[in-house]
């Protein structure tokens, strides 16, 4: 279950956010870590799985994307992360305390996303934004184990279901197209 607060800076082409996740271990296994997808890093350079698959060449750092400023806490305790050895858009969150079957924890982190020039699913084009797979989210753990998948150009995402409360702040002249319930209808003309 997610609570996410995020703000778009349309001049800098960035997102600044904070998320809180209630992670419930529905498996029969004790978890010592949780794999996280940090998929905006797929746009970081030309050697990611997405870049190699798509053949995309983001020339110059202004056209590239990145997610950083992660500072994970689990139930209020600072947690260590380890990068995946092959994919810069996946990381391992080491849990300060093992997560037993049927138990839950609260994971929190801030994050900062520099949006790439739009190529595939995420980015900006002039004053339009296409935002998908933009926040840190746990990989799926099922009967076959963890599924920490890199972000790809061709393929589908395997994600958990959950409840989302997402508060999006944008400049007043923007229109948001998303699912959910509008919270500020009284501010519309």
mmCIF file with all atom_site columns, C-alpha atoms in Angstrom, residues 8-11 127-129 169-176 184 187-189:
data_model
loop_
_atom_site.group_PDB
_atom_site.id
_atom_site.type_symbol
_atom_site.label_atom_id
_atom_site.label_alt_id
_atom_site.label_comp_id
_atom_site.label_asym_id
_atom_site.label_entity_id
_atom_site.label_seq_id
_atom_site.pdbx_PDB_ins_code
_atom_site.Cartn_x
_atom_site.Cartn_y
_atom_site.Cartn_z
_atom_site.occupancy
_atom_site.B_iso_or_equiv
_atom_site.pdbx_formal_charge
_atom_site.auth_seq_id
_atom_site.auth_comp_id
_atom_site.auth_asym_id
_atom_site.auth_atom_id
_atom_site.pdbx_PDB_model_num
ATOM 1  C CA . UNK A 1 8   ? 6.590   18.537 -10.748 1.00 0.00 ? 8   UNK A CA 1
ATOM 2  C CA . UNK A 1 9   ? 9.108   21.302 -11.444 1.00 0.00 ? 9   UNK A CA 1
ATOM 3  C CA . UNK A 1 10  ? 8.273   22.103 -15.062 1.00 0.00 ? 10  UNK A CA 1
ATOM 4  C CA . UNK A 1 11  ? 11.250  24.439 -15.535 1.00 0.00 ? 11  UNK A CA 1
ATOM 5  C CA . UNK A 1 127 ? 5.364   21.225 -22.039 1.00 0.00 ? 127 UNK A CA 1
ATOM 6  C CA . UNK A 1 128 ? 3.792   17.767 -22.016 1.00 0.00 ? 128 UNK A CA 1
ATOM 7  C CA . UNK A 1 129 ? 4.813   15.045 -19.575 1.00 0.00 ? 129 UNK A CA 1
ATOM 8  C CA . UNK A 1 169 ? 1.350   18.957 -7.300  1.00 0.00 ? 169 UNK A CA 1
ATOM 9  C CA . UNK A 1 170 ? 1.827   20.699 -10.646 1.00 0.00 ? 170 UNK A CA 1
ATOM 10 C CA . UNK A 1 171 ? 1.831   24.324 -11.779 1.00 0.00 ? 171 UNK A CA 1
ATOM 11 C CA . UNK A 1 172 ? -1.689  25.762 -12.061 1.00 0.00 ? 172 UNK A CA 1
ATOM 12 C CA . UNK A 1 173 ? -1.762  25.865 -15.854 1.00 0.00 ? 173 UNK A CA 1
ATOM 13 C CA . UNK A 1 174 ? -1.295  22.093 -16.227 1.00 0.00 ? 174 UNK A CA 1
ATOM 14 C CA . UNK A 1 175 ? -3.992  19.467 -16.620 1.00 0.00 ? 175 UNK A CA 1
ATOM 15 C CA . UNK A 1 176 ? -3.454  16.022 -15.081 1.00 0.00 ? 176 UNK A CA 1
ATOM 16 C CA . UNK A 1 184 ? -9.243  20.558 -5.763  1.00 0.00 ? 184 UNK A CA 1
ATOM 17 C CA . UNK A 1 187 ? -9.943  25.695 -7.885  1.00 0.00 ? 187 UNK A CA 1
ATOM 18 C CA . UNK A 1 188 ? -10.984 24.991 -11.483 1.00 0.00 ? 188 UNK A CA 1
ATOM 19 C CA . UNK A 1 189 ? -12.395 27.761 -13.692 1.00 0.00 ? 189 UNK A CA 1
#
